[in-house]
Amino acid sequence: MNVFISADIEGTCGINAWPETERSTPQDYVPYQKQMTREVAACCEGILAGDKTAQILVKDAHDSARNLDPAALPESARVLRGWAGDPLSMMSGLDAGDFGAALFTGYHAWASSGGNPLSHTMNLRNEYILLNGVKMSEFMMNALTAGYYGVPVVFLSGDKALCDFAAEWIPGITTVPVNEGRGGSTLSMHPDAAVRAIREGAKKALKNAKKCQVPMPDFFEMTVRFRDHKMAYSKSFYPGASLEDEKNVVFSSDDWFEMLRFSHFVISD
């Protein structure tokens, strides 16, 4: 089986503050860069424990996309670092192979959620993003991309708020909530316990792939609520988009790739 992993950092065990996510502040960042790598390695190990012949592609999907230490991962894992510049973004590479499952590590709650002190969706320029009336997380966006290519989403690790959402949306998914946001604080399990739980969860998750198809709507409407009315005005000139009010830009399509194209030019950094 070909398996795809998308790895973020704001849902990594114990993380709490922005400097812990940024290469420019190495004293804060390096411990969580290492934990991010440990969690991805554990996910790979769990996959291989369930299928020794699995071929794994890992997308480093945070910020510079140069966070993971490839040498710390199993040899059967390939790592896609940096940004190609295509609309798949955090799922880049998924369209290049016949994948039997997609897994997500280190993911976080959606913009405006209290479930993570670092909650956001794609960047900090928006207050929130609605997709068909639901506040959209990066997980939701990227899971729909997996669904677009017919790839089951079998596993998620991150904060409890996101894991609770995922379990309701994709009932067969295996989740490992490693953190719980409480205002500006983070309550987390021990990092070693998180690594063990992710390893066991990933092993279990592959067995449930047939139960983890992403529910794909027939029609998509996205509303981006920008913090700055000037940014909203500028982005409203994307073809087919409209300015709903001073801060809301709306776009709709029955094709998810067109939604990704809109996101690529209007939301993504």
PDB file of N, CA and C in Angstrom, residues 205-260:
ATOM      1  N   ALA A 205      -5.093   2.063  12.484  1.00  0.00           N
ATOM      2  CA  ALA A 205      -5.868   2.839  11.518  1.00  0.00           C
ATOM      3  C   ALA A 205      -5.924   2.202  10.141  1.00  0.00           C
ATOM      4  N   LEU A 206      -4.826   1.606   9.699  1.00  0.00           N
ATOM      5  CA  LEU A 206      -4.805   1.040   8.349  1.00  0.00           C
ATOM      6  C   LEU A 206      -5.852  -0.043   8.159  1.00  0.00           C
ATOM      7  N   LYS A 207      -6.187  -0.741   9.231  1.00  0.00           N
ATOM      8  CA  LYS A 207      -7.172  -1.818   9.147  1.00  0.00           C
ATOM      9  C   LYS A 207      -8.578  -1.293   8.877  1.00  0.00           C
ATOM     10  N   ASN A 208      -8.799  -0.001   9.146  1.00  0.00           N
ATOM     11  CA  ASN A 208     -10.139   0.568   9.018  1.00  0.00           C
ATOM     12  C   ASN A 208     -10.310   1.416   7.766  1.00  0.00           C
ATOM     13  N   ALA A 209      -9.389   1.290   6.836  1.00  0.00           N
ATOM     14  CA  ALA A 209      -9.390   2.185   5.674  1.00  0.00           C
ATOM     15  C   ALA A 209     -10.727   2.189   4.929  1.00  0.00           C
ATOM     16  N   LYS A 210     -11.350   1.039   4.792  1.00  0.00           N
ATOM     17  CA  LYS A 210     -12.608   0.962   4.033  1.00  0.00           C
ATOM     18  C   LYS A 210     -13.738   1.729   4.708  1.00  0.00           C
ATOM     19  N   LYS A 211     -13.585   2.001   6.010  1.00  0.00           N
ATOM     20  CA  LYS A 211     -14.631   2.702   6.761  1.00  0.00           C
ATOM     21  C   LYS A 211     -14.368   4.208   6.838  1.00  0.00           C
ATOM     22  N   CYS A 212     -13.329   4.673   6.169  1.00  0.00           N
ATOM     23  CA  CYS A 212     -12.864   6.050   6.378  1.00  0.00           C
ATOM     24  C   CYS A 212     -12.940   6.920   5.133  1.00  0.00           C
ATOM     25  N   GLN A 213     -13.904   6.668   4.276  1.00  0.00           N
ATOM     26  CA  GLN A 213     -14.090   7.534   3.120  1.00  0.00           C
ATOM     27  C   GLN A 213     -14.588   8.902   3.569  1.00  0.00           C
ATOM     28  N   VAL A 214     -14.039   9.947   2.986  1.00  0.00           N
ATOM     29  CA  VAL A 214     -14.416  11.311   3.340  1.00  0.00           C
ATOM     30  C   VAL A 214     -15.743  11.668   2.680  1.00  0.00           C
ATOM     31  N   PRO A 215     -16.711  12.175   3.442  1.00  0.00           N
ATOM     32  CA  PRO A 215     -17.990  12.573   2.831  1.00  0.00           C
ATOM     33  C   PRO A 215     -17.802  13.806   1.950  1.00  0.00           C
ATOM     34  N   MET A 216     -18.021  13.653   0.651  1.00  0.00           N
ATOM     35  CA  MET A 216     -17.783  14.737  -0.303  1.00  0.00           C
ATOM     36  C   MET A 216     -19.107  15.391  -0.710  1.00  0.00           C
ATOM     37  N   PRO A 217     -19.302  16.664  -0.373  1.00  0.00           N
ATOM     38  CA  PRO A 217     -20.519  17.366  -0.808  1.00  0.00           C
ATOM     39  C   PRO A 217     -20.580  17.488  -2.328  1.00  0.00           C
ATOM     40  N   ASP A 218     -21.781  17.708  -2.842  1.00  0.00           N
ATOM     41  CA  ASP A 218     -21.956  17.930  -4.272  1.00  0.00           C
ATOM     42  C   ASP A 218     -21.652  19.373  -4.659  1.00  0.00           C
ATOM     43  N   PHE A 219     -21.658  20.255  -3.655  1.00  0.00           N
ATOM     44  CA  PHE A 219     -21.465  21.680  -3.926  1.00  0.00           C
ATOM     45  C   PHE A 219     -20.721  22.303  -2.749  1.00  0.00           C
ATOM     46  N   PHE A 220     -19.845  23.260  -3.052  1.00  0.00           N
ATOM     47  CA  PHE A 220     -19.027  23.898  -2.020  1.00  0.00           C
ATOM     48  C   PHE A 220     -19.206  25.413  -2.066  1.00  0.00           C
ATOM     49  N   GLU A 221     -19.403  26.008  -0.900  1.00  0.00           N
ATOM     50  CA  GLU A 221     -19.391  27.461  -0.791  1.00  0.00           C
ATOM     51  C   GLU A 221     -18.455  27.844   0.343  1.00  0.00           C
ATOM     52  N   MET A 222     -17.471  28.665   0.033  1.00  0.00           N
ATOM     53  CA  MET A 222     -16.480  29.073   1.021  1.00  0.00           C
ATOM     54  C   MET A 222     -16.594  30.573   1.278  1.00  0.00           C
ATOM     55  N   THR A 223     -16.626  30.927   2.552  1.00  0.00           N
ATOM     56  CA  THR A 223     -16.619  32.321   2.971  1.00  0.00           C
ATOM     57  C   THR A 223     -15.367  32.572   3.801  1.00  0.00           C
ATOM     58  N   VAL A 224     -14.541  33.508   3.359  1.00  0.00           N
ATOM     59  CA  VAL A 224     -13.319  33.865   4.081  1.00  0.00           C
ATOM     60  C   VAL A 224     -13.564  35.199   4.779  1.00  0.00           C
ATOM     61  N   ARG A 225     -13.506  35.175   6.095  1.00  0.00           N
ATOM     62  CA  ARG A 225     -13.684  36.392   6.894  1.00  0.00           C
ATOM     63  C   ARG A 225     -12.302  36.951   7.215  1.00  0.00           C
ATOM     64  N   PHE A 226     -11.877  37.964   6.458  1.00  0.00           N
ATOM     65  CA  PHE A 226     -10.564  38.570   6.667  1.00  0.00           C
ATOM     66  C   PHE A 226     -10.586  39.510   7.865  1.00  0.00           C
ATOM     67  N   ARG A 227      -9.436  39.666   8.506  1.00  0.00           N
ATOM     68  CA  ARG A 227      -9.314  40.618   9.604  1.00  0.00           C
ATOM     69  C   ARG A 227      -9.265  42.057   9.088  1.00  0.00           C
ATOM     70  N   ASP A 228      -8.718  42.221   7.889  1.00  0.00           N
ATOM     71  CA  ASP A 228      -8.481  43.541   7.318  1.00  0.00           C
ATOM     72  C   ASP A 228      -9.396  43.735   6.106  1.00  0.00           C
ATOM     73  N   HIS A 229     -10.221  44.768   6.132  1.00  0.00           N
ATOM     74  CA  HIS A 229     -11.150  44.997   5.020  1.00  0.00           C
ATOM     75  C   HIS A 229     -10.414  45.288   3.724  1.00  0.00           C
ATOM     76  N   LYS A 230      -9.217  45.858   3.804  1.00  0.00           N
ATOM     77  CA  LYS A 230      -8.458  46.140   2.586  1.00  0.00           C
ATOM     78  C   LYS A 230      -8.010  44.836   1.919  1.00  0.00           C
ATOM     79  N   MET A 231      -7.609  43.852   2.721  1.00  0.00           N
ATOM     80  CA  MET A 231      -7.231  42.549   2.182  1.00  0.00           C
ATOM     81  C   MET A 231      -8.431  41.872   1.531  1.00  0.00           C
ATOM     82  N   ALA A 232      -9.580  41.956   2.178  1.00  0.00           N
ATOM     83  CA  ALA A 232     -10.791  41.350   1.614  1.00  0.00           C
ATOM     84  C   ALA A 232     -11.125  41.972   0.263  1.00  0.00           C
ATOM     85  N   TYR A 233     -11.054  43.284   0.181  1.00  0.00           N
ATOM     86  CA  TYR A 233     -11.332  43.964  -1.082  1.00  0.00           C
ATOM     87  C   TYR A 233     -10.401  43.483  -2.183  1.00  0.00           C
ATOM     88  N   SER A 234      -9.113  43.379  -1.861  1.00  0.00           N
ATOM     89  CA  SER A 234      -8.130  42.946  -2.845  1.00  0.00           C
ATOM     90  C   SER A 234      -8.409  41.529  -3.332  1.00  0.00           C
ATOM     91  N   LYS A 235      -8.689  40.615  -2.404  1.00  0.00           N
ATOM     92  CA  LYS A 235      -8.881  39.213  -2.758  1.00  0.00           C
ATOM     93  C   LYS A 235     -10.219  38.956  -3.449  1.00  0.00           C
ATOM     94  N   SER A 236     -11.146  39.878  -3.341  1.00  0.00           N
ATOM     95  CA  SER A 236     -12.469  39.672  -3.952  1.00  0.00           C
ATOM     96  C   SER A 236     -12.425  39.715  -5.475  1.00  0.00           C
ATOM     97  N   PHE A 237     -11.282  40.134  -6.043  1.00  0.00           N
ATOM     98  CA  PHE A 237     -11.166  40.198  -7.501  1.00  0.00           C
ATOM     99  C   PHE A 237     -10.760  38.859  -8.118  1.00  0.00           C
ATOM    100  N   TYR A 238     -10.584  37.816  -7.282  1.00  0.00           N
ATOM    101  CA  TYR A 238     -10.361  36.483  -7.848  1.00  0.00           C
ATOM    102  C   TYR A 238     -11.569  36.132  -8.723  1.00  0.00           C
ATOM    103  N   PRO A 239     -11.362  35.574  -9.930  1.00  0.00           N
ATOM    104  CA  PRO A 239     -12.480  35.286 -10.832  1.00  0.00           C
ATOM    105  C   PRO A 239     -13.560  34.412 -10.182  1.00  0.00           C
ATOM    106  N   GLY A 240     -14.770  34.925 -10.165  1.00  0.00           N
ATOM    107  CA  GLY A 240     -15.900  34.182  -9.605  1.00  0.00           C
ATOM    108  C   GLY A 240     -16.173  34.484  -8.150  1.00  0.00           C
ATOM    109  N   ALA A 241     -15.246  35.178  -7.477  1.00  0.00           N
ATOM    110  CA  ALA A 241     -15.443  35.531  -6.070  1.00  0.00           C
ATOM    111  C   ALA A 241     -16.249  36.819  -5.970  1.00  0.00           C
ATOM    112  N   SER A 242     -16.821  37.043  -4.790  1.00  0.00           N
ATOM    113  CA  SER A 242     -17.574  38.268  -4.563  1.00  0.00           C
ATOM    114  C   SER A 242     -17.332  38.769  -3.143  1.00  0.00           C
ATOM    115  N   LEU A 243     -17.493  40.073  -2.967  1.00  0.00           N
ATOM    116  CA  LEU A 243     -17.336  40.695  -1.663  1.00  0.00           C
ATOM    117  C   LEU A 243     -18.713  40.769  -1.018  1.00  0.00           C
ATOM    118  N   GLU A 244     -18.942  39.939  -0.008  1.00  0.00           N
ATOM    119  CA  GLU A 244     -20.249  39.859   0.630  1.00  0.00           C
ATOM    120  C   GLU A 244     -20.497  41.069   1.531  1.00  0.00           C
ATOM    121  N   ASP A 245     -19.480  41.463   2.269  1.00  0.00           N
ATOM    122  CA  ASP A 245     -19.499  42.713   3.024  1.00  0.00           C
ATOM    123  C   ASP A 245     -18.054  43.204   3.095  1.00  0.00           C
ATOM    124  N   GLU A 246     -17.733  44.101   3.988  1.00  0.00           N
ATOM    125  CA  GLU A 246     -16.398  44.700   3.971  1.00  0.00           C
ATOM    126  C   GLU A 246     -15.276  43.701   4.215  1.00  0.00           C
ATOM    127  N   LYS A 247     -15.573  42.574   4.886  1.00  0.00           N
ATOM    128  CA  LYS A 247     -14.521  41.623   5.246  1.00  0.00           C
ATOM    129  C   LYS A 247     -14.736  40.208   4.723  1.00  0.00           C
ATOM    130  N   ASN A 248     -15.882  39.918   4.163  1.00  0.00           N
ATOM    131  CA  ASN A 248     -16.196  38.553   3.721  1.00  0.00           C
ATOM    132  C   ASN A 248     -16.059  38.400   2.213  1.00  0.00           C
ATOM    133  N   VAL A 249     -15.221  37.442   1.795  1.00  0.00           N
ATOM    134  CA  VAL A 249     -15.091  37.076   0.386  1.00  0.00           C
ATOM    135  C   VAL A 249     -15.692  35.693   0.196  1.00  0.00           C
ATOM    136  N   VAL A 250     -16.578  35.549  -0.789  1.00  0.00           N
ATOM    137  CA  VAL A 250     -17.318  34.303  -1.002  1.00  0.00           C
ATOM    138  C   VAL A 250     -16.992  33.738  -2.374  1.00  0.00           C
ATOM    139  N   PHE A 251     -16.848  32.417  -2.415  1.00  0.00           N
ATOM    140  CA  PHE A 251     -16.609  31.715  -3.689  1.00  0.00           C
ATOM    141  C   PHE A 251     -17.285  30.361  -3.603  1.00  0.00           C
ATOM    142  N   SER A 252     -17.823  29.886  -4.729  1.00  0.00           N
ATOM    143  CA  SER A 252     -18.489  28.582  -4.730  1.00  0.00           C
ATOM    144  C   SER A 252     -18.206  27.827  -6.018  1.00  0.00           C
ATOM    145  N   SER A 253     -18.321  26.501  -5.920  1.00  0.00           N
ATOM    146  CA  SER A 253     -18.108  25.623  -7.080  1.00  0.00           C
ATOM    147  C   SER A 253     -18.597  24.227  -6.719  1.00  0.00           C
ATOM    148  N   ASP A 254     -18.886  23.433  -7.726  1.00  0.00           N
ATOM    149  CA  ASP A 254     -19.195  22.020  -7.472  1.00  0.00           C
ATOM    150  C   ASP A 254     -17.962  21.141  -7.668  1.00  0.00           C
ATOM    151  N   ASP A 255     -16.799  21.765  -7.889  1.00  0.00           N
ATOM    152  CA  ASP A 255     -15.541  21.056  -8.114  1.00  0.00           C
ATOM    153  C   ASP A 255     -14.565  21.422  -7.003  1.00  0.00           C
ATOM    154  N   TRP A 256     -14.142  20.441  -6.194  1.00  0.00           N
ATOM    155  CA  TRP A 256     -13.254  20.737  -5.076  1.00  0.00           C
ATOM    156  C   TRP A 256     -11.919  21.298  -5.532  1.00  0.00           C
ATOM    157  N   PHE A 257     -11.421  20.876  -6.686  1.00  0.00           N
ATOM    158  CA  PHE A 257     -10.147  21.423  -7.141  1.00  0.00           C
ATOM    159  C   PHE A 257     -10.257  22.921  -7.416  1.00  0.00           C
ATOM    160  N   GLU A 258     -11.417  23.364  -7.887  1.00  0.00           N
ATOM    161  CA  GLU A 258     -11.609  24.800  -8.085  1.00  0.00           C
ATOM    162  C   GLU A 258     -11.599  25.543  -6.757  1.00  0.00           C
ATOM    163  N   MET A 259     -12.089  24.892  -5.705  1.00  0.00           N
ATOM    164  CA  MET A 259     -12.021  25.486  -4.372  1.00  0.00           C
ATOM    165  C   MET A 259     -10.560  25.578  -3.912  1.00  0.00           C
ATOM    166  N   LEU A 260      -9.787  24.549  -4.230  1.00  0.00           N
ATOM    167  CA  LEU A 260      -8.360  24.580  -3.892  1.00  0.00           C
ATOM    168  C   LEU A 260      -7.634  25.675  -4.665  1.00  0.00           C
TER     169      LEU A 260
END
